[in-house]
């Protein structure tokens, strides 16, 4: 039969392939369909690319002993050349991971065009995707969930996120915007310049010298503002570039003990700030691509934060030298701020009057009003995210899981608050957030000013069938979480701080009927899981059935 339908027409009509739906433009007289853009394949202007010059001479290693570090910020003309190469050809489109089916693979997303951009620019960038993946395999736990292979973004599986209150290094989440620079410790130094009285260069030995700078040791939870983004995505998709908006679950949070020095002391060592400097800009040696431009990873924090001794330059993580993937040999750790400000592979600190003009600071990590989106967004409409609000998450059980219990469901999770606030109370609800039980204080891990608390709780639950378990935290300032994802939804999909909700199917074995039925499944050897398979036996004898109606009367009554 001839048909106008596509094979997946039903799925598309049902919104199960949302990205394939045409837009309806009803703004004119008649409705016009706007079909999703189709990529037209590779176009490459070889002559234009060749005219730029030899990448092996243009895009070179900036410093001996710093593999994969290409300096961009000092050389506008070099940036322009990379831009020309990138705009003289086309690359594959953004993968659809919000409205389309998510692949069943680990890594979930390969980062195809990010790899291609590195290869297209060439020179020192050529081997970075392979070198970075080799580091992932060497430094990370084999059970990590790789959301994006390159630039590497990965989180531990739920069962390991809160298995320890201090996250072992191999299980700490990783969030990269580019490749991993491989820096030799002996060749390492960084500069502190800009609006300071005496700009200086420091080696690791300089800052590790305890007679010059007192050491700081802090237990710190680092949280990416994208944590739990998948909840926003699954209800209301938003901006969809796989690096800025990586589809994190609850694992983009981790806790470690960092050793380093307070940045404040270093600024003092440089004679202090001058000329009204109010912000400190951090430079990371990795290369980030955005809108066909190449750049190093740059962000800034206000001086007030540094002055409070809440910005550490750290070389040690959980008693080991910083792993390469976490910024070896030196990174910034900003207490209580989103992870994005804690720059890895630090090579420069610059004192400025205003916050960094870099795109990561000014155009990303923005928190928009709900009505802001692709159709109207401007960077000035977003709040630059700094401190994370209070949040929490359930690590066990899982969304859509069936739990057989005796009237209590064993739950585990974490709770965290940014800005130097801490979880003071964690509450769970088994009825969608109508009634709340308090997690006893002895079931929470220790409290510290800058860290999360992990928790465990046997949540009373009498009801059976689909229930909604909800978790929320109250921090020490009595801030708590909005109750719906929608209340906090935003175009950049940041800061999913709403109470964490999971749908669980409750089978309460403390009820006699349920207990007998489960025994029957076991006795016959009939499969109980999956839930949706019909049971393969008579659930009631005809005798029992007839006896019931004899006693209780027929289905219908005479009037
Ligand atoms: N140089 C550099 N620093 C960086 C990033 C990066 O891509 N490059 N990512 C930032 C972001 S967004 C986060 S959440 C944290 C994550 O730190 P981790 O990878 O050590 O867990 O690092 C931050 N520092
Ligand atoms: Mo992040």
Coordinates of C-alpha atoms and ligand atoms in Angstrom, one line a residue:
X1 CA 0.0 0.0 0.0
X2 CA 1.2 3.5 -0.8
X3 CA 1.4 5.6 2.4
X4 CA 2.4 9.1 3.3
X5 CA 3.4 7.9 6.8
X6 CA 7.0 7.4 7.9
X7 CA 7.7 4.0 9.5
X8 CA 8.0 5.7 12.9
X9 CA 4.9 7.9 12.3
X10 CA 3.2 6.6 15.5
X11 CA 6.2 7.3 17.6
X12 CA 6.6 10.8 16.2
X13 CA 2.9 11.6 16.7
X14 CA 3.2 10.4 20.3
X15 CA 6.1 12.7 21.0
X16 CA 8.5 9.8 21.5
X17 CA 10.8 11.3 18.8
X18 CA 10.2 14.9 19.7
X19 CA 13.2 16.2 17.6
X20 CA 11.5 14.9 14.4
X21 CA 8.3 16.9 15.0
X22 CA 7.9 19.8 12.7
X23 CA 7.2 23.2 14.3
X24 CA 3.8 24.6 13.7
X25 CA 4.0 28.3 12.6
X26 CA 0.6 29.7 13.2
X27 CA 1.8 33.3 13.3
X28 CA 0.7 34.0 9.7
X29 CA -2.8 33.3 8.3
X30 CA -2.3 29.6 7.6
X31 CA -0.4 27.1 9.6
X32 CA 3.0 26.4 8.1
X33 CA 5.1 23.4 9.0
X34 CA 8.8 24.0 9.7
X35 CA 10.7 20.7 9.3
X36 CA 13.8 20.1 11.5
X37 CA 17.0 21.0 9.8
X38 CA 18.7 18.3 7.8
X39 CA 22.5 18.2 7.8
X40 CA 23.7 18.5 4.2
X41 CA 26.9 16.6 4.7
X42 CA 30.5 17.7 4.7
X43 CA 31.6 20.9 2.9
X44 CA 35.3 21.7 3.0
X45 CA 37.1 24.7 1.5
X46 CA 40.5 23.0 1.2
X47 CA 42.2 26.1 -0.3
X48 CA 41.0 28.4 2.5
X49 CA 42.2 25.9 5.1
X50 CA 45.6 25.5 3.3
X51 CA 46.0 29.3 3.2
X52 CA 46.0 29.4 7.0
X53 CA 49.4 27.6 7.1
X54 CA 50.9 24.5 8.6
X55 CA 49.1 23.6 11.9
X56 CA 52.2 21.8 13.2
X57 CA 53.9 25.2 13.2
X58 CA 51.0 27.3 14.2
X59 CA 49.3 25.4 17.0
X60 CA 52.3 24.3 19.0
X61 CA 52.9 23.2 22.5
X62 CA 53.3 26.4 24.5
X63 CA 55.8 25.1 27.0
X64 CA 58.2 22.2 27.2
X65 CA 56.8 19.5 29.5
X66 CA 53.2 20.6 29.0
X67 CA 51.8 18.1 26.5
X68 CA 48.4 19.2 25.0
X69 CA 48.7 22.8 26.3
X70 CA 48.2 25.3 23.5
X71 CA 48.1 28.9 24.6
X72 CA 45.3 30.9 22.9
X73 CA 44.6 33.9 25.1
X74 CA 47.9 35.6 24.4
X75 CA 47.7 35.2 20.7
X76 CA 44.6 36.7 19.0
X77 CA 46.0 36.1 15.6
X78 CA 46.4 32.4 16.3
X79 CA 42.8 32.3 17.5
X80 CA 41.7 33.9 14.3
X81 CA 43.6 31.2 12.3
X82 CA 41.9 28.4 14.1
X83 CA 38.6 30.2 13.6
X84 CA 39.2 30.3 9.8
X85 CA 39.9 26.6 9.7
X86 CA 36.8 25.8 11.6
X87 CA 34.5 28.1 9.5
X88 CA 36.0 26.8 6.2
X89 CA 34.3 23.5 6.7
X90 CA 31.2 21.9 8.2
X91 CA 31.0 19.3 11.0
X92 CA 28.3 16.8 12.0
X93 CA 25.3 18.3 13.8
X94 CA 24.7 18.2 17.5
X95 CA 23.6 14.7 18.6
X96 CA 20.0 14.5 19.8
X97 CA 20.1 13.3 23.3
X98 CA 17.2 15.1 24.9
X99 CA 14.2 14.5 22.6
X100 CA 15.5 11.4 20.9
X101 CA 16.3 8.0 22.2
X102 CA 19.5 8.0 24.3
X103 CA 22.0 5.3 23.0
X104 CA 22.5 2.1 25.1
X105 CA 26.2 2.6 25.1
X106 CA 29.0 3.5 27.6
X107 CA 30.3 6.1 26.7
X108 CA 26.7 7.3 26.1
X109 CA 27.9 10.0 23.7
X110 CA 31.1 9.9 21.8
X111 CA 31.7 13.7 21.3
X112 CA 32.2 13.2 17.5
X113 CA 32.4 16.8 16.5
X114 CA 34.6 17.7 19.5
X115 CA 37.1 15.1 18.3
X116 CA 36.8 16.4 14.7
X117 CA 37.4 20.0 15.8
X118 CA 40.6 19.0 17.5
X119 CA 41.7 17.1 14.5
X120 CA 40.7 19.9 12.1
X121 CA 42.8 22.5 14.0
X122 CA 45.6 19.9 14.3
X123 CA 49.1 20.6 15.6
X124 CA 49.4 19.9 19.3
X125 CA 45.6 19.3 19.5
X126 CA 45.7 16.2 17.2
X127 CA 46.5 13.6 19.8
X128 CA 44.5 15.1 22.7
X129 CA 41.3 13.0 22.3
X130 CA 43.2 9.7 22.4
X131 CA 45.6 10.9 25.2
X132 CA 42.7 12.0 27.3
X133 CA 40.8 8.7 26.9
X134 CA 43.9 6.8 27.9
X135 CA 44.0 8.9 31.1
X136 CA 40.3 8.1 31.8
X137 CA 41.1 4.4 31.5
X138 CA 44.1 4.7 33.8
X139 CA 42.7 7.0 36.5
X140 CA 39.0 6.2 36.7
X141 CA 37.1 3.3 38.2
X142 CA 36.1 0.7 35.7
X143 CA 32.4 1.1 36.7
X144 CA 32.3 4.8 35.9
X145 CA 29.4 5.9 33.7
X146 CA 30.9 7.8 30.8
X147 CA 28.3 10.4 29.6
X148 CA 30.6 11.8 27.1
X149 CA 33.8 10.2 25.9
X150 CA 35.5 13.5 24.7
X151 CA 35.7 16.0 26.3
X152 CA 35.4 13.5 29.1
X153 CA 32.3 13.8 31.4
X154 CA 31.7 10.9 33.7
X155 CA 29.9 10.0 36.9
X156 CA 29.8 7.0 39.2
X157 CA 26.8 4.7 39.1
X158 CA 24.2 5.3 41.8
X159 CA 25.3 2.4 44.0
X160 CA 28.8 4.0 44.3
X161 CA 27.9 7.7 44.5
X162 CA 27.3 7.6 48.3
X163 CA 29.0 4.3 49.2
X164 CA 31.5 6.5 51.1
X165 CA 31.1 9.9 52.7
X166 CA 34.5 10.9 51.2
X167 CA 34.6 9.9 47.5
X168 CA 37.5 7.8 46.4
X169 CA 39.5 9.6 43.7
X170 CA 38.8 7.0 41.0
X171 CA 35.0 7.5 41.6
X172 CA 35.0 11.3 41.7
X173 CA 33.0 12.7 38.8
X174 CA 34.8 14.4 36.0
X175 CA 33.7 17.4 34.1
X176 CA 35.9 18.5 31.2
X177 CA 35.3 21.1 28.5
X178 CA 38.4 20.0 26.6
X179 CA 41.3 17.5 26.6
X180 CA 43.5 16.7 29.6
X181 CA 46.9 18.6 29.4
X182 CA 49.7 16.3 30.6
X183 CA 52.0 18.6 32.7
X184 CA 55.3 17.6 34.2
X185 CA 55.6 18.7 37.7
X186 CA 59.2 19.8 37.4
X187 CA 58.3 22.0 34.4
X188 CA 55.3 23.5 36.1
X189 CA 54.9 27.1 37.2
X190 CA 52.1 29.6 37.1
X191 CA 51.8 33.4 37.1
X192 CA 49.8 35.8 39.2
X193 CA 49.5 39.0 37.3
X194 CA 47.0 41.7 36.2
X195 CA 46.1 44.3 38.8
X196 CA 48.5 43.2 41.6
X197 CA 51.4 45.4 42.9
X198 CA 54.1 42.9 42.0
X199 CA 53.2 40.2 39.5
X200 CA 55.1 36.9 40.2
X201 CA 55.7 33.4 38.9
X202 CA 55.5 30.5 41.3
X203 CA 56.6 26.9 41.1
X204 CA 55.0 24.1 43.1
X205 CA 58.0 24.1 45.4
X206 CA 57.4 27.8 46.1
X207 CA 53.8 27.4 47.2
X208 CA 54.5 24.2 49.1
X209 CA 57.1 26.0 51.2
X210 CA 55.4 26.1 54.6
X211 CA 57.7 28.9 55.8
X212 CA 56.2 31.1 53.1
X213 CA 52.6 30.0 53.0
X214 CA 50.6 28.2 55.6
X215 CA 48.9 25.0 54.4
X216 CA 45.2 24.5 54.2
X217 CA 43.4 21.2 54.4
X218 CA 39.7 21.1 53.7
X219 CA 37.1 18.5 53.1
X220 CA 35.1 19.9 50.2
X221 CA 32.1 18.8 48.2
X222 CA 32.4 19.8 44.5
X223 CA 29.1 19.9 42.7
X224 CA 28.6 20.6 39.0
X225 CA 25.6 22.9 38.4
X226 CA 24.5 20.3 35.9
X227 CA 23.9 17.7 38.5
X228 CA 20.5 15.9 38.1
X229 CA 20.0 17.7 34.8
X230 CA 18.4 14.5 33.4
X231 CA 15.3 15.3 35.5
X232 CA 14.8 18.6 33.7
X233 CA 15.6 17.0 30.3
X234 CA 13.1 14.2 30.7
X235 CA 10.2 16.6 31.4
X236 CA 11.2 19.7 29.5
X237 CA 14.2 19.6 27.2
X238 CA 16.4 22.7 26.9
X239 CA 19.6 23.9 25.4
X240 CA 21.3 20.8 24.0
X241 CA 25.0 21.1 23.4
X242 CA 26.5 17.9 24.9
X243 CA 29.4 19.6 26.7
X244 CA 27.8 22.7 28.2
X245 CA 24.6 20.7 28.9
X246 CA 25.9 17.2 29.5
X247 CA 23.0 15.0 30.6
X248 CA 24.1 14.4 34.2
X249 CA 22.2 12.2 36.7
X250 CA 22.9 12.5 40.5
X251 CA 26.5 11.6 40.4
X252 CA 28.1 15.0 39.3
X253 CA 28.9 15.6 42.9
X254 CA 31.9 14.3 45.0
X255 CA 33.7 15.0 48.2
X256 CA 37.4 15.0 48.8
X257 CA 40.0 16.3 51.2
X258 CA 42.1 18.9 49.4
X259 CA 45.5 20.2 50.5
X260 CA 46.9 23.5 49.3
X261 CA 47.2 27.2 50.2
X262 CA 44.7 30.1 50.4
X263 CA 44.9 32.2 47.3
X264 CA 44.6 35.2 49.6
X265 CA 48.1 34.6 50.9
X266 CA 49.5 34.6 47.4
X267 CA 47.9 37.9 46.5
X268 CA 49.4 39.3 49.6
X269 CA 52.8 37.9 48.5
X270 CA 52.3 39.9 45.3
X271 CA 51.8 43.1 47.2
X272 CA 48.0 43.0 47.1
X273 CA 45.4 44.2 44.6
X274 CA 45.7 47.6 42.9
X275 CA 43.6 49.9 40.8
X276 CA 40.3 48.7 42.1
X277 CA 40.7 45.0 41.3
X278 CA 37.7 43.0 42.4
X279 CA 37.9 39.7 40.6
X280 CA 40.4 36.9 40.1
X281 CA 40.4 35.2 36.7
X282 CA 41.7 31.7 36.5
X283 CA 43.3 30.2 33.3
X284 CA 43.2 26.4 32.6
X285 CA 45.6 24.9 30.1
X286 CA 42.9 22.9 28.2
X287 CA 41.4 24.1 24.9
X288 CA 37.7 24.7 24.7
X289 CA 35.7 25.1 21.5
X290 CA 32.7 27.4 21.3
X291 CA 31.0 28.8 18.3
X292 CA 34.0 28.0 16.0
X293 CA 36.3 29.8 18.4
X294 CA 39.1 28.2 20.4
X295 CA 40.1 29.3 23.9
X296 CA 41.6 28.2 27.1
X297 CA 39.2 27.5 30.1
X298 CA 38.7 30.8 31.8
X299 CA 36.4 31.9 34.6
X300 CA 36.6 34.2 37.6
X301 CA 35.5 34.6 41.2
X302 CA 35.1 37.8 43.2
X303 CA 37.8 39.0 45.6
X304 CA 35.4 38.9 48.5
X305 CA 35.4 35.1 48.1
X306 CA 39.2 35.0 48.0
X307 CA 39.5 37.4 51.0
X308 CA 37.4 35.0 53.1
X309 CA 40.0 32.3 52.5
X310 CA 37.5 30.3 50.6
X311 CA 39.6 29.8 47.4
X312 CA 42.3 27.2 47.6
X313 CA 45.1 26.4 45.2
X314 CA 45.3 22.6 45.7
X315 CA 47.9 20.0 44.8
X316 CA 46.6 17.1 46.8
X317 CA 43.3 15.2 46.7
X318 CA 42.5 12.6 49.3
X319 CA 46.2 12.2 50.3
X320 CA 47.5 11.7 46.8
X321 CA 48.9 14.2 44.3
X322 CA 46.0 15.6 42.2
X323 CA 45.2 13.0 39.6
X324 CA 45.9 14.2 36.0
X325 CA 42.2 14.2 35.2
X326 CA 41.4 16.4 38.2
X327 CA 43.9 19.1 37.3
X328 CA 47.5 17.9 38.0
X329 CA 49.6 19.5 39.2
X330 CA 47.6 22.4 40.5
X331 CA 43.9 23.4 40.5
X332 CA 41.7 25.9 42.1
X333 CA 39.1 24.7 44.6
X334 CA 36.4 27.3 45.4
X335 CA 34.5 26.3 48.5
X336 CA 30.7 26.3 48.1
X337 CA 30.6 27.5 44.5
X338 CA 29.6 25.5 41.5
X339 CA 32.4 23.3 40.2
X340 CA 32.9 25.4 37.1
X341 CA 34.9 28.0 39.1
X342 CA 37.4 25.4 40.4
X343 CA 39.8 25.6 37.4
X344 CA 42.0 22.6 36.7
X345 CA 45.5 22.7 35.1
X346 CA 45.9 26.2 36.4
X347 CA 48.6 28.3 34.6
X348 CA 47.6 31.9 35.3
X349 CA 45.7 34.0 37.8
X350 CA 44.9 37.5 36.7
X351 CA 43.4 40.2 38.9
X352 CA 40.7 42.2 37.1
X353 CA 38.2 45.0 37.8
X354 CA 35.3 43.0 36.4
X355 CA 34.3 39.4 36.2
X356 CA 36.0 37.5 33.4
X357 CA 34.8 38.3 29.9
X358 CA 35.4 34.7 28.8
X359 CA 32.4 32.8 27.4
X360 CA 32.3 30.2 30.2
X361 CA 31.8 33.0 32.7
X362 CA 29.5 35.3 30.6
X363 CA 27.6 33.0 28.3
X364 CA 27.4 29.7 30.2
X365 CA 26.4 28.8 33.7
X366 CA 23.6 31.3 33.5
X367 CA 20.3 30.8 35.3
X368 CA 17.4 32.0 33.2
X369 CA 13.7 32.7 33.9
X370 CA 11.5 29.9 32.6
X371 CA 10.3 31.9 29.7
X372 CA 13.8 32.4 28.3
X373 CA 14.8 30.0 25.6
X374 CA 16.2 29.7 22.1
X375 CA 13.7 32.1 20.8
X376 CA 14.7 35.0 23.0
X377 CA 17.7 34.3 25.2
X378 CA 20.4 36.9 25.9
X379 CA 23.3 36.5 28.3
X380 CA 22.2 39.5 30.3
X381 CA 18.9 37.7 31.1
X382 CA 20.8 35.1 33.1
X383 CA 22.1 35.1 36.6
X384 CA 25.8 34.0 36.7
X385 CA 25.6 30.9 39.0
X386 CA 28.0 30.9 41.9
X387 CA 26.7 29.3 45.1
X388 CA 24.7 26.1 44.7
X389 CA 21.3 26.1 46.5
X390 CA 20.3 23.3 48.9
X391 CA 19.6 20.0 47.1
X392 CA 19.5 16.2 47.7
X393 CA 19.0 13.0 45.8
X394 CA 17.9 9.4 46.4
X395 CA 20.5 6.9 45.3
X396 CA 18.5 3.8 46.2
X397 CA 16.0 2.6 45.2
X398 CA 15.9 3.7 41.5
X399 CA 13.2 5.3 39.4
X400 CA 10.6 2.7 38.2
X401 CA 12.1 0.0 40.5
X402 CA 9.9 -2.6 42.2
X403 CA 10.6 -2.9 46.0
X404 CA 9.4 -5.8 48.1
X405 CA 9.5 -4.8 51.7
X406 CA 8.0 -5.4 55.1
X407 CA 6.4 -2.0 55.6
X408 CA 9.6 0.0 55.3
X409 CA 11.6 0.9 52.1
X410 CA 15.3 1.2 52.6
X411 CA 16.5 4.4 51.0
X412 CA 20.0 6.0 50.6
X413 CA 21.2 9.3 49.2
X414 CA 23.0 12.6 49.6
X415 CA 22.1 16.1 50.6
X416 CA 24.2 19.2 50.0
X417 CA 24.0 23.0 50.3
X418 CA 26.4 25.5 48.7
X419 CA 27.8 28.8 50.0
X420 CA 29.1 27.3 53.3
X421 CA 25.6 26.1 54.4
X422 CA 25.2 22.5 55.3
X423 CA 22.3 19.9 55.4
X424 CA 20.7 20.2 58.9
X425 CA 17.8 17.9 58.2
X426 CA 16.8 15.4 55.5
X427 CA 13.2 14.4 55.0
X428 CA 11.6 11.7 53.0
X429 CA 8.0 11.2 51.9
X430 CA 6.5 8.0 50.5
X431 CA 3.3 9.8 49.4
X432 CA 4.5 12.3 46.8
X433 CA 5.4 15.0 49.4
X434 CA 2.3 15.2 51.5
X435 CA 3.7 13.7 54.7
X436 CA 7.4 13.8 55.6
X437 CA 9.6 11.6 57.8
X438 CA 12.8 13.0 59.3
X439 CA 16.0 11.0 58.7
X440 CA 17.3 10.4 62.2
X441 CA 20.5 12.4 62.8
X442 CA 22.5 9.2 63.5
X443 CA 21.7 8.1 59.9
X444 CA 23.4 11.1 58.4
X445 CA 27.1 11.3 57.9
X446 CA 29.1 13.9 59.9
X447 CA 28.4 17.6 59.2
X448 CA 31.0 19.9 57.9
X449 CA 30.7 23.4 56.6
X450 CA 31.6 22.7 53.0
X451 CA 30.4 19.2 52.4
X452 CA 27.4 17.1 51.7
X453 CA 26.0 14.5 54.0
X454 CA 25.2 11.0 52.9
X455 CA 22.2 9.3 54.6
X456 CA 20.2 6.1 54.9
X457 CA 16.7 5.6 56.1
X458 CA 14.0 2.9 56.3
X459 CA 11.1 4.9 55.0
X460 CA 7.7 3.7 56.5
X461 CA 5.4 2.7 53.6
X462 CA 2.2 0.7 54.1
X463 CA 0.7 1.4 50.6
X464 CA 1.3 -0.9 47.6
X465 CA 1.4 -0.2 43.9
X466 CA 3.1 2.8 42.4
X467 CA 4.1 5.4 44.9
X468 CA 6.3 8.4 44.7
X469 CA 9.2 8.7 47.1
X470 CA 10.4 12.3 47.6
X471 CA 13.5 13.6 49.3
X472 CA 14.2 17.1 50.5
X473 CA 16.8 18.8 52.6
X474 CA 16.7 21.8 55.0
X475 CA 20.0 23.5 55.4
X476 CA 21.3 25.3 58.4
X477 CA 19.7 28.6 57.2
X478 CA 16.4 26.7 56.8
X479 CA 16.5 26.9 53.1
X480 CA 14.7 24.0 51.4
X481 CA 14.0 22.7 47.9
X482 CA 11.2 23.6 45.5
X483 CA 8.8 20.6 45.2
X484 CA 8.6 20.3 41.5
X485 CA 11.2 20.2 38.7
X486 CA 9.1 22.7 36.8
X487 CA 9.5 25.2 39.6
X488 CA 13.3 25.4 38.9
X489 CA 13.3 24.5 35.1
X490 CA 15.6 26.8 33.0
X491 CA 16.8 26.8 29.4
X492 CA 20.5 26.0 30.4
X493 CA 19.2 23.1 32.5
X494 CA 21.3 24.1 35.5
X495 CA 20.7 23.7 39.2
X496 CA 18.1 21.0 39.3
X497 CA 17.5 21.7 43.0
X498 CA 13.9 20.5 43.3
X499 CA 13.0 17.8 45.7
X500 CA 14.1 14.5 44.2
X501 CA 11.1 12.3 43.2
X502 CA 11.2 8.7 42.1
X503 CA 8.3 6.4 41.2
X504 CA 8.6 3.1 42.9
X505 CA 6.3 0.1 42.8
X506 CA 5.7 -1.0 46.4
X507 CA 5.0 -4.6 47.3
X508 CA 4.3 -4.8 51.0
X509 CA 5.0 -8.3 52.3
X510 CA 3.7 -7.5 55.7
X511 CA 0.2 -7.8 54.1
X512 CA -1.0 -11.4 54.3
X513 CA -2.4 -11.6 50.7
X514 CA 0.8 -10.3 49.3
X515 CA 2.9 -12.6 51.3
X516 CA 0.9 -15.6 50.2
X517 CA 1.0 -14.5 46.6
X518 CA 4.8 -14.1 46.6
X519 CA 5.1 -17.6 48.2
X520 CA 3.0 -18.9 45.3
X521 CA 5.2 -17.3 42.7
X522 CA 8.1 -18.9 44.4
X523 CA 6.5 -22.3 44.8
X524 CA 5.5 -22.5 41.1
X525 CA 8.7 -21.0 39.9
X526 CA 6.8 -18.4 38.0
X527 CA 8.6 -15.1 37.2
X528 CA 7.7 -12.2 39.4
X529 CA 9.9 -9.8 37.5
X530 CA 9.3 -8.1 35.2
X531 CA 6.3 -6.5 36.8
X532 CA 4.5 -6.1 33.5
X533 CA 4.4 -9.8 32.6
X534 CA 1.0 -11.2 33.3
X535 CA 1.1 -13.9 36.0
X536 CA 1.0 -17.4 34.5
X537 CA -1.5 -19.1 37.0
X538 CA -5.0 -18.7 38.2
X539 CA -5.0 -16.2 41.0
X540 CA -8.1 -17.5 42.6
X541 CA -9.9 -20.8 42.5
X542 CA -13.5 -21.0 41.1
X543 CA -14.6 -22.2 44.5
X544 CA -13.3 -19.2 46.3
X545 CA -14.7 -16.9 43.6
X546 CA -18.2 -18.4 43.7
X547 CA -18.2 -18.4 47.5
X548 CA -17.5 -14.7 47.5
X549 CA -20.4 -13.9 45.3
X550 CA -22.8 -16.2 47.1
X551 CA -21.9 -14.3 50.3
X552 CA -21.8 -10.8 48.9
X553 CA -24.5 -10.9 46.3
X554 CA -24.2 -10.6 42.5
X555 CA -22.5 -7.8 40.6
X556 CA -25.7 -6.0 39.7
X557 CA -28.8 -5.5 41.8
X558 CA -32.5 -5.4 41.0
X559 CA -34.1 -2.0 41.8
Ligands
LIG1 N1 40.6 23.8 33.2 C1 39.3 23.4 33.5 N2 38.9 23.5 34.7 C2 37.6 23.0 35.0 C3 36.8 22.5 34.0 C4 37.3 22.4 32.7 O1 36.7 21.9 31.8 N3 38.6 22.8 32.5 N4 35.5 22.1 34.3 C5 34.9 22.8 35.5 C6 33.6 22.2 35.9 S1 32.3 22.7 35.0 C7 33.5 21.4 37.0 S2 32.0 20.9 37.5 C8 34.7 21.0 37.8 C9 34.7 19.5 37.9 O2 35.8 19.1 38.6 P1 36.3 17.6 38.5 O3 36.4 17.2 37.1 O4 37.6 17.5 39.2 O5 35.3 16.8 39.2 O6 35.9 21.4 37.2 C10 35.8 22.7 36.7 N5 37.2 23.1 36.3
LIG2 MO1 30.3 22.0 36.1

